Coordinates of C-alpha atoms in Angstrom, one line a residue:
Chain A
M1 CA -24.3 20.4 -23.7
K2 CA -22.4 22.9 -21.6
I3 CA -19.6 21.8 -19.3
G4 CA -18.8 24.2 -16.7
L5 CA -15.2 24.3 -15.2
D6 CA -14.0 26.8 -12.6
I7 CA -10.8 28.6 -13.8
M8 CA -9.9 29.9 -10.4
G9 CA -9.6 26.4 -8.8
G10 CA -6.7 24.5 -7.6
D11 CA -2.8 25.2 -6.6
F12 CA -1.9 26.5 -10.6
A13 CA -4.9 28.3 -11.5
P14 CA -5.5 30.0 -13.3
K15 CA -2.9 28.7 -15.7
A16 CA -3.3 25.0 -15.3
T17 CA -6.8 25.3 -15.4
V18 CA -7.0 27.1 -18.5
L19 CA -4.5 24.6 -20.3
G20 CA -6.6 21.9 -19.3
A21 CA -9.5 23.5 -20.9
I22 CA -7.4 24.0 -24.0
E23 CA -6.9 20.2 -23.8
A24 CA -10.2 19.3 -23.0
Y25 CA -11.8 21.3 -25.7
K26 CA -9.7 19.5 -28.3
A27 CA -11.2 15.9 -26.9
L28 CA -14.9 17.2 -27.2
S29 CA -17.4 16.7 -29.6
E30 CA -19.3 19.1 -31.6
G31 CA -22.2 20.5 -29.5
Q32 CA -20.2 20.2 -26.5
Q33 CA -19.2 23.6 -25.2
L34 CA -16.7 24.4 -22.3
V35 CA -17.9 27.2 -19.8
L36 CA -15.1 28.7 -18.1
I37 CA -16.1 30.5 -15.0
G38 CA -13.1 33.1 -13.5
D39 CA -11.4 35.7 -14.2
K40 CA -12.0 36.2 -18.0
E41 CA -9.1 38.7 -18.9
Q42 CA -6.6 36.2 -17.4
A43 CA -8.1 33.3 -19.3
V44 CA -8.2 34.9 -22.5
S45 CA -4.3 35.8 -21.8
I46 CA -3.4 32.6 -21.6
L47 CA -5.1 31.5 -24.5
Q48 CA -3.7 34.2 -26.4
E49 CA -0.6 33.1 -25.3
N50 CA -0.9 29.7 -26.7
N51 CA -2.7 30.6 -29.9
V52 CA -6.0 29.4 -29.1
S53 CA -8.9 31.4 -29.9
P54 CA -10.9 32.4 -27.0
D55 CA -14.0 32.0 -29.6
H56 CA -13.6 28.1 -28.8
F57 CA -15.0 28.9 -25.3
E58 CA -17.6 30.6 -23.2
F59 CA -16.7 32.6 -20.5
V60 CA -18.7 33.9 -17.1
H61 CA -16.7 36.6 -15.5
T62 CA -16.5 36.2 -12.0
T63 CA -14.6 38.5 -9.2
E64 CA -13.7 36.6 -6.3
V65 CA -12.2 33.5 -5.5
I66 CA -12.1 30.9 -2.6
G67 CA -8.9 30.5 -1.4
M68 CA -7.8 26.2 -0.6
G69 CA -8.0 27.4 3.3
E70 CA -11.0 28.8 3.7
H71 CA -13.9 27.8 5.8
P72 CA -16.4 26.1 2.9
T73 CA -19.7 27.0 4.3
K74 CA -18.7 30.8 5.0
A75 CA -16.7 31.4 1.9
I76 CA -19.8 30.0 0.0
V77 CA -21.8 32.8 1.5
Q78 CA -19.6 35.6 2.0
K79 CA -18.4 35.3 -1.8
P80 CA -21.5 35.3 -4.1
D81 CA -19.3 36.2 -7.0
S82 CA -16.6 33.3 -6.3
S83 CA -15.8 31.0 -9.1
I84 CA -17.5 28.1 -7.3
S85 CA -20.4 30.1 -6.1
V86 CA -21.3 31.5 -9.5
G87 CA -20.7 27.9 -10.8
F88 CA -23.3 26.2 -8.9
K89 CA -25.6 29.0 -9.4
L90 CA -25.2 28.3 -13.1
L91 CA -25.4 24.6 -12.5
K92 CA -28.5 25.0 -10.8
E93 CA -30.2 27.2 -13.3
G94 CA -29.5 24.3 -15.8
S95 CA -27.4 27.0 -17.7
I96 CA -24.5 24.2 -17.3
A97 CA -25.2 20.3 -17.4
A98 CA -22.0 20.0 -15.3
F99 CA -19.5 21.7 -12.8
S100 CA -15.8 20.9 -12.0
S101 CA -13.3 22.2 -9.7
A102 CA -9.9 21.9 -8.4
G103 CA -10.5 24.3 -5.9
N104 CA -11.5 24.2 -2.3
S105 CA -13.0 20.6 -2.2
G106 CA -15.1 21.5 1.2
A107 CA -16.4 24.6 -0.5
M108 CA -17.4 22.6 -3.4
L109 CA -19.2 19.9 -1.3
V110 CA -21.0 22.8 0.9
G111 CA -21.9 24.3 -2.7
A112 CA -23.2 21.3 -3.9
L113 CA -25.6 20.4 -1.3
F114 CA -26.7 24.1 -1.0
S115 CA -27.2 24.4 -4.7
V116 CA -28.3 21.5 -6.8
K117 CA -28.5 19.5 -3.5
A118 CA -29.2 16.0 -2.7
I119 CA -31.5 13.5 -4.7
P120 CA -34.5 13.2 -2.9
G121 CA -34.1 9.6 -0.9
V122 CA -30.5 10.2 -0.7
L123 CA -29.6 10.8 2.8
R124 CA -25.7 12.0 2.6
P125 CA -24.2 12.4 -1.1
A126 CA -20.6 11.3 -1.1
M127 CA -17.4 11.3 -2.7
T128 CA -15.9 8.4 -4.3
T129 CA -11.9 7.9 -6.2
I130 CA -10.5 5.4 -8.4
I131 CA -8.6 2.8 -6.9
P132 CA -6.4 0.8 -9.3
K133 CA -6.4 -2.9 -9.6
L134 CA -3.0 -5.2 -9.3
K135 CA -4.6 -7.4 -12.2
G136 CA -5.6 -4.2 -14.2
G137 CA -8.8 -2.0 -14.2
L138 CA -10.2 -0.4 -11.6
G139 CA -12.3 0.0 -8.2
I140 CA -14.2 2.4 -6.4
L141 CA -14.0 3.7 -3.0
I142 CA -16.7 5.6 -1.9
D143 CA -16.8 7.9 0.4
V144 CA -13.2 9.2 0.7
G145 CA -14.1 12.4 3.2
A146 CA -17.8 13.9 2.6
N147 CA -18.9 12.3 5.6
A148 CA -16.7 11.8 8.4
D149 CA -19.5 10.0 10.9
C150 CA -21.8 7.7 9.1
K151 CA -24.9 5.8 10.1
P152 CA -25.4 2.4 8.4
E153 CA -28.1 3.3 6.4
F154 CA -25.4 6.0 4.7
L155 CA -23.0 3.4 3.7
V156 CA -25.8 1.2 2.4
Q157 CA -26.6 4.1 -0.1
F158 CA -22.8 4.6 -0.7
G159 CA -22.7 1.1 -2.2
V160 CA -25.8 2.2 -4.5
L161 CA -24.4 5.4 -5.5
G162 CA -20.7 3.7 -6.2
S163 CA -22.5 0.7 -8.1
L164 CA -24.4 3.1 -10.0
F165 CA -21.1 4.9 -10.8
A166 CA -19.2 2.0 -11.7
Q167 CA -21.9 0.6 -14.1
H168 CA -22.4 3.5 -15.9
V169 CA -19.7 5.7 -16.1
Y170 CA -17.0 2.7 -16.0
N171 CA -19.2 0.2 -17.8
V172 CA -18.7 -2.4 -15.1
Q173 CA -21.5 -5.4 -15.2
N174 CA -22.9 -5.9 -12.0
P175 CA -20.3 -4.2 -9.7
R176 CA -19.7 -6.3 -6.9
V177 CA -20.1 -4.1 -3.5
A178 CA -17.9 -4.7 -0.5
L179 CA -17.6 -3.2 2.8
M180 CA -14.2 -2.2 4.3
N181 CA -13.9 -3.8 7.2
I182 CA -11.3 -5.7 9.8
G183 CA -12.3 -9.0 9.4
E184 CA -13.9 -11.0 6.5
E185 CA -16.8 -12.7 8.6
E186 CA -19.9 -11.0 8.9
E187 CA -19.6 -10.8 12.8
K188 CA -16.5 -8.8 12.3
G189 CA -15.6 -5.2 12.6
N190 CA -16.8 -1.8 14.5
I191 CA -20.4 -1.5 15.4
L192 CA -20.8 0.4 12.3
S193 CA -19.9 -2.2 10.1
Q194 CA -21.6 -5.0 12.0
A195 CA -24.5 -3.0 11.4
T196 CA -24.0 -2.0 8.1
Y197 CA -23.3 -5.9 7.1
P198 CA -26.6 -7.2 7.2
L199 CA -28.5 -4.1 5.6
M200 CA -26.2 -4.2 2.5
K201 CA -26.7 -8.2 2.6
E202 CA -30.5 -7.5 2.4
S203 CA -30.5 -4.5 -0.1
N204 CA -31.4 -5.7 -3.7
L205 CA -30.2 -2.6 -5.2
I206 CA -26.6 -3.5 -4.9
N207 CA -24.6 -6.9 -5.5
F208 CA -23.1 -7.2 -2.1
T209 CA -20.0 -9.7 -2.0
G210 CA -19.1 -9.0 2.2
N211 CA -16.2 -7.7 3.9
V212 CA -12.8 -6.6 2.5
E213 CA -9.6 -6.2 4.5
G214 CA -6.9 -3.0 3.7
R215 CA -4.8 -6.0 2.2
D216 CA -7.7 -6.6 -0.4
M217 CA -7.6 -2.6 -1.7
F218 CA -5.4 -3.8 -5.0
G219 CA -7.3 -7.2 -5.3
D220 CA -10.4 -7.8 -7.4
L221 CA -12.8 -9.1 -4.5
A222 CA -14.9 -6.0 -5.2
D223 CA -15.4 -3.1 -8.0
V224 CA -17.1 -0.5 -5.5
I225 CA -15.6 -0.8 -1.7
V226 CA -17.6 1.2 1.1
C227 CA -16.5 3.2 3.9
D228 CA -17.2 5.9 6.3
G229 CA -15.6 9.0 4.7
F230 CA -13.2 9.4 7.9
T231 CA -11.5 5.5 6.8
G232 CA -12.0 6.5 3.2
N233 CA -10.0 9.8 3.3
I234 CA -7.1 8.4 5.3
I235 CA -6.8 5.1 2.8
L236 CA -6.9 7.5 0.2
K237 CA -4.4 9.6 1.6
L238 CA -2.3 6.7 2.5
A239 CA -2.3 4.9 -1.2
E240 CA -1.3 8.7 -2.7
S241 CA 1.2 9.0 -0.4
F242 CA 2.5 5.3 -1.7
Y243 CA 2.4 6.7 -5.2
V244 CA 4.4 10.0 -4.5
V245 CA 7.0 7.3 -2.6
T246 CA 7.2 5.1 -6.0
L247 CA 7.7 8.7 -8.1
K248 CA 10.5 9.8 -5.3
K249 CA 12.2 6.7 -5.5
G250 CA 12.1 6.5 -9.4
L251 CA 10.6 3.1 -9.3
K252 CA 8.5 2.5 -12.8
D253 CA 5.8 0.3 -13.0
E254 CA 2.4 0.1 -14.7
F255 CA 0.4 -0.7 -11.6
F256 CA 2.0 2.3 -9.9
D257 CA 1.5 4.7 -12.8
R258 CA -2.1 3.7 -12.6
F259 CA -2.2 6.0 -9.3
N260 CA -1.7 8.9 -11.1
Y261 CA -4.8 11.1 -10.3
E262 CA -3.9 12.9 -13.4
Q263 CA -5.7 10.0 -15.3
Y264 CA -8.8 10.2 -13.5
G265 CA -9.2 13.7 -13.2
G266 CA -11.1 14.3 -9.6
S267 CA -13.7 12.9 -7.6
P268 CA -17.4 13.1 -8.3
I269 CA -19.6 14.0 -5.6
L270 CA -22.2 11.3 -6.0
G271 CA -25.9 11.6 -5.0
V272 CA -26.6 15.5 -5.7
N273 CA -29.2 16.7 -8.4
A274 CA -26.4 17.2 -11.1
P275 CA -23.0 16.2 -12.0
V276 CA -20.1 17.7 -9.8
V277 CA -16.5 17.0 -10.0
V278 CA -14.1 18.2 -7.3
G279 CA -10.4 18.1 -8.7
H280 CA -7.1 17.2 -6.8
G281 CA -5.4 20.8 -5.5
I282 CA -2.3 20.2 -7.6
S283 CA -4.3 19.4 -10.5
S284 CA -1.8 19.6 -14.2
P285 CA -3.4 20.6 -17.5
E286 CA -3.6 16.8 -17.9
A287 CA -5.6 16.4 -14.5
I288 CA -8.2 19.2 -15.5
K289 CA -8.8 17.8 -18.7
N290 CA -9.6 14.3 -17.5
M291 CA -12.2 16.1 -14.7
V292 CA -13.5 18.0 -17.6
L293 CA -14.4 14.8 -19.4
L294 CA -15.2 12.9 -16.4
S295 CA -17.9 15.2 -15.7
K296 CA -18.9 15.4 -19.5
N297 CA -19.1 11.5 -19.0
M298 CA -21.4 11.4 -16.1
V299 CA -23.6 14.0 -18.1
E300 CA -23.9 11.6 -21.2
S301 CA -24.3 8.3 -19.2
A302 CA -27.2 10.3 -17.4
L303 CA -25.9 9.1 -13.9
V304 CA -28.0 11.6 -12.0
D305 CA -31.4 10.0 -13.7
K306 CA -30.5 6.8 -13.0
I307 CA -29.6 7.7 -9.1
K308 CA -32.8 9.3 -9.1
L309 CA -34.6 6.3 -10.4
A310 CA -32.9 4.0 -8.0
F311 CA -33.9 6.1 -5.1
Q312 CA -37.5 6.6 -6.1
Chain B
M1 CA 15.2 -13.9 32.9
K2 CA 12.6 -16.9 31.4
I3 CA 10.9 -15.9 28.3
G4 CA 8.0 -17.7 26.9
L5 CA 7.3 -18.8 23.4
D6 CA 4.3 -20.4 21.8
I7 CA 5.7 -22.7 19.4
M8 CA 2.4 -24.0 17.8
G9 CA 1.4 -20.5 16.8
G10 CA 1.6 -19.6 13.3
D11 CA 1.0 -20.7 10.0
F12 CA 4.4 -22.5 9.5
A13 CA 4.4 -24.0 13.2
P14 CA 6.2 -25.8 14.7
K15 CA 9.1 -25.9 12.4
A16 CA 9.1 -22.1 12.0
T17 CA 8.9 -21.2 15.5
V18 CA 11.6 -23.7 16.6
L19 CA 14.1 -22.8 13.9
G20 CA 13.1 -18.9 15.0
A21 CA 13.9 -20.0 19.0
I22 CA 17.3 -21.8 17.9
E23 CA 18.1 -18.1 16.3
A24 CA 17.0 -16.3 19.4
Y25 CA 18.7 -18.5 21.4
K26 CA 21.9 -17.6 19.8
A27 CA 21.1 -14.1 20.3
L28 CA 20.1 -13.9 23.9
S29 CA 22.6 -13.7 27.1
E30 CA 23.6 -16.0 29.8
G31 CA 20.6 -15.9 32.3
Q32 CA 18.0 -15.5 29.6
Q33 CA 16.4 -18.7 29.1
L34 CA 14.0 -19.5 26.1
V35 CA 10.8 -21.8 27.1
L36 CA 9.1 -23.3 24.3
I37 CA 5.2 -24.0 25.1
G38 CA 3.7 -26.7 22.7
D39 CA 4.1 -30.5 21.4
K40 CA 7.9 -31.4 23.4
E41 CA 8.2 -34.1 21.0
Q42 CA 7.9 -32.3 17.7
A43 CA 10.2 -29.5 19.2
V44 CA 12.9 -32.0 20.3
S45 CA 12.7 -33.9 16.7
I46 CA 13.0 -30.4 15.2
L47 CA 16.0 -29.0 17.3
Q48 CA 17.8 -32.8 16.9
E49 CA 17.5 -32.2 13.1
N50 CA 19.2 -29.3 13.1
N51 CA 22.1 -30.7 15.4
V52 CA 20.9 -28.1 18.5
S53 CA 21.1 -29.8 21.6
P54 CA 17.4 -29.7 23.2
D55 CA 19.2 -28.6 26.7
H56 CA 19.3 -25.3 25.7
F57 CA 16.0 -25.0 26.3
E58 CA 13.3 -25.5 28.9
F59 CA 9.9 -27.0 27.8
V60 CA 6.2 -27.2 28.7
H61 CA 4.5 -29.6 26.7
T62 CA 1.2 -28.9 25.6
T63 CA -1.6 -31.1 24.0
E64 CA -4.1 -28.6 22.1
V65 CA -3.5 -26.0 19.7
I66 CA -6.0 -22.9 18.9
G67 CA -6.3 -22.7 15.2
M68 CA -6.1 -19.2 13.4
G69 CA -9.5 -19.4 12.8
E70 CA -10.9 -20.1 16.0
H71 CA -13.2 -18.2 17.9
P72 CA -10.7 -16.7 20.4
T73 CA -12.9 -16.6 23.5
K74 CA -14.4 -19.7 23.1
A75 CA -11.1 -21.6 21.9
I76 CA -9.1 -19.8 25.3
V77 CA -12.1 -21.4 27.4
Q78 CA -12.3 -24.5 25.7
K79 CA -8.5 -25.7 24.9
P80 CA -7.1 -25.4 28.7
D81 CA -4.0 -27.3 27.5
S82 CA -3.6 -25.2 24.4
S83 CA -0.2 -23.4 24.0
I84 CA -1.6 -20.0 24.1
S85 CA -3.9 -20.6 27.4
V86 CA -0.6 -22.4 28.9
G87 CA 1.8 -19.8 27.9
F88 CA -0.6 -17.2 29.8
K89 CA -0.6 -19.2 32.9
L90 CA 2.8 -19.3 33.2
L91 CA 2.8 -15.9 32.7
K92 CA 0.1 -15.0 35.2
E93 CA 2.0 -17.0 37.8
G94 CA 5.4 -15.1 36.9
S95 CA 6.8 -18.5 35.4
I96 CA 7.6 -16.8 32.6
A97 CA 8.4 -12.9 32.6
A98 CA 7.1 -12.2 28.7
F99 CA 5.0 -14.5 26.2
S100 CA 4.9 -14.2 22.5
S101 CA 3.1 -16.2 20.0
A102 CA 2.7 -16.1 16.1
G103 CA -0.9 -17.8 16.6
N104 CA -4.5 -16.6 16.6
S105 CA -4.1 -13.1 17.5
G106 CA -7.6 -12.8 19.1
A107 CA -6.7 -15.4 21.5
M108 CA -3.7 -13.7 22.5
L109 CA -5.6 -10.8 23.0
V110 CA -8.3 -12.4 24.8
G111 CA -5.8 -14.5 27.0
A112 CA -3.5 -11.4 27.9
L113 CA -6.5 -9.9 29.1
F114 CA -8.1 -12.9 31.0
S115 CA -4.8 -13.9 32.6
V116 CA -2.5 -11.2 33.2
K117 CA -5.3 -8.2 32.9
A118 CA -5.3 -4.8 32.2
I119 CA -2.7 -2.3 34.3
P120 CA -5.1 -0.5 37.0
G121 CA -6.0 2.6 35.3
V122 CA -5.6 1.5 31.7
L123 CA -9.3 1.5 29.9
R124 CA -8.1 -0.2 27.3
P125 CA -4.9 -2.3 26.3
A126 CA -3.8 -1.7 22.5
M127 CA -1.8 -3.3 19.9
T128 CA 1.0 -1.6 17.8
T129 CA 3.0 -1.9 15.1
I130 CA 5.9 -0.2 13.6
I131 CA 5.8 2.2 10.4
P132 CA 9.0 2.8 9.1
K133 CA 9.9 6.6 8.0
L134 CA 11.4 7.5 4.5
K135 CA 14.2 9.3 5.9
G136 CA 15.2 6.6 8.1
G137 CA 14.1 5.4 11.7
L138 CA 10.5 4.3 12.4
G139 CA 7.0 5.7 14.1
I140 CA 4.7 3.7 16.2
L141 CA 1.2 3.2 15.3
I142 CA -1.4 2.4 18.1
D143 CA -4.0 0.8 18.2
V144 CA -4.0 -1.5 15.1
G145 CA -7.0 -3.7 15.5
A146 CA -7.6 -4.6 19.6
N147 CA -10.3 -1.7 20.0
A148 CA -12.5 -1.6 17.0
D149 CA -14.7 1.4 19.0
C150 CA -13.1 3.6 20.7
K151 CA -14.1 6.6 23.3
P152 CA -12.0 9.5 23.2
E153 CA -10.0 8.9 26.3
F154 CA -9.0 5.6 24.9
L155 CA -7.5 7.3 22.5
V156 CA -5.3 9.6 25.0
Q157 CA -4.5 6.2 26.6
F158 CA -3.4 4.8 23.7
G159 CA -0.9 7.8 23.3
V160 CA 0.8 7.4 26.7
L161 CA 1.2 3.9 25.9
G162 CA 2.5 4.4 22.4
S163 CA 4.8 7.1 23.8
L164 CA 6.3 4.9 26.6
F165 CA 6.7 2.1 24.0
A166 CA 8.7 4.5 21.8
Q167 CA 11.0 6.1 24.8
H168 CA 11.8 2.7 26.8
V169 CA 11.8 0.2 23.8
Y170 CA 13.0 2.1 21.0
N171 CA 14.9 4.8 22.8
V172 CA 12.9 7.7 21.2
Q173 CA 13.6 10.9 23.4
N174 CA 10.5 12.7 24.4
P175 CA 8.2 11.1 21.5
R176 CA 5.8 13.2 19.4
V177 CA 2.5 12.1 19.5
A178 CA 0.0 13.0 17.1
L179 CA -3.6 12.1 15.9
M180 CA -4.5 10.2 13.0
N181 CA -7.4 12.7 11.4
I182 CA -8.7 13.8 8.0
G183 CA -7.4 17.6 8.4
E184 CA -4.8 19.3 9.9
E185 CA -6.7 21.7 12.1
E186 CA -8.0 20.7 15.5
E187 CA -12.0 21.1 14.2
K188 CA -11.4 18.5 11.8
G189 CA -12.3 14.8 11.6
N190 CA -15.0 12.7 12.8
I191 CA -16.7 13.2 16.1
L192 CA -14.3 10.5 17.8
S193 CA -10.9 12.8 16.5
Q194 CA -12.6 16.0 17.1
A195 CA -13.3 14.9 20.9
T196 CA -9.9 13.6 21.4
Y197 CA -7.9 16.4 20.2
P198 CA -8.3 18.7 23.2
L199 CA -8.1 15.9 25.7
M200 CA -4.6 15.0 24.1
K201 CA -3.9 18.7 24.1
E202 CA -4.3 18.9 27.5
S203 CA -2.5 15.7 28.7
N204 CA 0.7 16.0 30.4
L205 CA 1.9 12.3 29.8
I206 CA 2.3 13.0 26.1
N207 CA 4.3 15.6 23.9
F208 CA 1.2 16.1 21.6
T209 CA 1.9 17.7 18.4
G210 CA -1.5 17.6 16.6
N211 CA -3.3 15.7 13.9
V212 CA -1.5 13.7 11.0
E213 CA -3.1 12.2 7.9
G214 CA -2.9 9.4 5.9
R215 CA -0.4 11.0 3.4
D216 CA 2.0 12.0 6.8
M217 CA 2.1 8.3 7.6
F218 CA 5.6 7.7 6.3
G219 CA 6.9 11.3 7.1
D220 CA 8.6 12.6 10.5
L221 CA 5.8 14.6 11.9
A222 CA 5.1 12.5 14.6
D223 CA 7.0 9.1 16.5
V224 CA 3.8 7.7 17.5
I225 CA 0.2 7.8 15.4
V226 CA -2.6 7.2 17.3
C227 CA -6.2 6.0 16.0
D228 CA -8.9 3.6 16.9
G229 CA -8.5 -0.2 16.1
F230 CA -10.7 -0.1 13.1
T231 CA -8.5 2.5 11.2
G232 CA -5.4 1.4 12.4
N233 CA -6.1 -2.1 11.4
I234 CA -6.9 -1.0 7.9
I235 CA -3.8 1.2 7.6
L236 CA -1.7 -1.7 9.0
K237 CA -3.1 -3.9 6.4
L238 CA -3.0 -1.3 3.4
A239 CA 0.5 -0.6 4.2
E240 CA 1.2 -4.6 4.3
S241 CA -0.4 -4.8 0.8
F242 CA 2.0 -2.2 -0.7
Y243 CA 4.9 -4.0 0.6
V244 CA 3.6 -7.2 -1.0
V245 CA 3.1 -5.3 -4.5
T246 CA 6.5 -4.1 -3.9
L247 CA 8.1 -7.6 -3.4
K248 CA 5.6 -9.1 -6.5
K249 CA 7.5 -6.4 -8.9
G250 CA 10.6 -7.1 -7.4
L251 CA 11.4 -3.7 -6.8
K252 CA 14.1 -3.1 -4.4
D253 CA 14.7 -0.3 -2.1
E254 CA 15.9 0.4 1.0
F255 CA 12.4 1.9 2.5
F256 CA 10.4 -0.7 1.4
D257 CA 12.7 -2.9 3.1
R258 CA 12.0 -1.7 6.2
F259 CA 8.2 -2.6 5.5
N260 CA 9.3 -6.2 6.0
Y261 CA 7.3 -7.4 9.3
E262 CA 10.3 -10.1 9.8
Q263 CA 12.4 -7.2 11.4
Y264 CA 9.9 -6.5 14.1
G265 CA 9.0 -9.5 15.1
G266 CA 5.5 -8.5 16.0
S267 CA 2.8 -6.3 18.1
P268 CA 3.1 -5.9 21.3
I269 CA 0.0 -5.8 23.2
L270 CA 0.5 -2.6 25.7
G271 CA -1.3 -1.8 28.8
V272 CA -1.5 -5.3 30.4
N273 CA 0.3 -6.3 33.4
A274 CA 3.7 -8.5 31.3
P275 CA 5.2 -8.4 28.0
V276 CA 2.9 -9.8 25.6
V277 CA 3.9 -9.9 21.6
V278 CA 1.8 -11.2 19.1
G279 CA 3.4 -12.3 15.9
H280 CA 2.4 -12.3 11.8
G281 CA 0.5 -15.3 11.0
I282 CA 3.1 -15.9 8.3
S283 CA 6.0 -15.4 10.8
S284 CA 9.4 -16.8 9.2
P285 CA 12.2 -18.0 11.6
E286 CA 13.4 -14.8 11.3
A287 CA 10.3 -12.8 12.2
I288 CA 9.9 -15.4 15.4
K289 CA 13.1 -14.8 16.8
N290 CA 12.8 -10.7 16.2
M291 CA 9.7 -11.5 18.0
V292 CA 11.2 -13.1 21.0
L293 CA 13.9 -10.4 21.3
L294 CA 11.3 -7.7 21.2
S295 CA 9.4 -9.7 24.3
K296 CA 12.8 -9.7 25.6
N297 CA 13.6 -5.9 25.2
M298 CA 10.3 -5.2 26.7
V299 CA 11.0 -7.0 29.9
E300 CA 14.5 -5.4 30.1
S301 CA 13.6 -1.9 29.7
A302 CA 10.9 -2.6 32.4
L303 CA 8.1 -1.4 30.1
V304 CA 5.4 -2.6 32.1
D305 CA 6.6 -0.8 35.5
K306 CA 6.8 2.3 33.4
I307 CA 3.2 2.0 32.3
K308 CA 2.1 1.3 35.6
L309 CA 3.8 4.6 36.7
A310 CA 2.5 6.6 34.2
F311 CA -1.2 5.1 35.1
Q312 CA -0.8 5.3 38.8

């Protein structure tokens, strides 16, 4: 299995990404090969500084980098030799089985949609994040920003995508899927959530358990919480800001520790024809390692095939 | 000045409300009279248990109570002698200058819209909440649940309402008004926020400073943060849940203390023709006291007149 990593992506690339690749390498099994996509010379130099043989890795040299602030669609088109563009080319060809990057997340999304494309039947691929539960364990929030405006059918599909991800990658049996809303009762909410509820209730692809509210985010009412990408992105960033506050305040607690994005590695883009993971811009080597391992888990669990089957 | 309080509203009513009324009474000046609306016999009994003379208060006896779970519109119509219905009748007549309740918030909203009604020019009255800032001080989030679905013009008006509230009740000079969004740039967001941004930029009734994101909620980029009521309600409840977690974990910190809703008393409904404040269902006597004092501050600052003037 070849696992692709964009070593130019993220605020601390290529140093943090190459150091992360070293850690990921140590965790991989035989037959699992990391493909480092980016400036080979820089990568080799960082490896040598750390007394790690470049022979442990494959390299695909690229000459361009898509910056964090660049317009995703334009950048993908105008920088064909960027690490992100090349990564998706390799992914589409099947030269790598998964691709991950802590770079421009919009470019990652556009790249995924343009190259490996949405799985037939999936109306809108979506991005997920992990939400720690107070009692232990974790939940999944989907979508966290890929789709700012959604139709009810999109949200139902997010439930299916999140459910399959929870089941096959995090081994949650029969995941409980809930709709993020502003009241518990079926008739509560905005037009979107009111229209979505009955569709989710009817779907036999998910174990729908009803509405949850903002206050239920860290409880144990659901394993997968579905919302539009506007709401999900605000929730994600608000939750992150709480974590940052607890860090700043020096508050130590096991629950808050589990907010640390480094442990989860990144947000998968679910519903495209190959495993794609987008890391946090500020990814440390630890985060990069876990991003790579998450993309590997997605390959091993054959998540994409499971999704294809569900949407047949 | 007569200040109306629903003593039947809230999970711990009438005990918590009457005890809160006693505390509020102590904080009022001469000429400021509390009008307790609800079961007079119960109220007098609680006052006597606490060695407080009933003479310090006016009473308007009512025989019905709207429960927390009741359908707002039906309850208002079917229970004309409920404390909420009577409170709004008194407010509409001008027998009281402000009305507050920790009861059914939907019924409070419907009651306000049916009785004192929206100020001419205000498309949709909205509810606000206080958001503590990390550096000290506070910000205002509007709308937190009155309007689940919004048009761009509503959001612009929420900015005006929040701005006037911040200025006249919390003495924030030239409040900075921002739009809650999922990116900093003007073109970012969902259809609603993309359409709202240019309207807010053009408005000469607010000091618009651009988009903020979920991570900026506790920062100092803005004094008033505007969003639709669906998003705002989720943010509010998520933030509350963080506060509850810090309490459960026994974490002591001045910043988290300032999340305590008890200090703020409640959420005003802005844009109606009289001061109306809705308290948290779990309001303690301290919260009730501060809810009453907030409604008094709204009267003293002539906020409703200021809003009328802005929307002329």
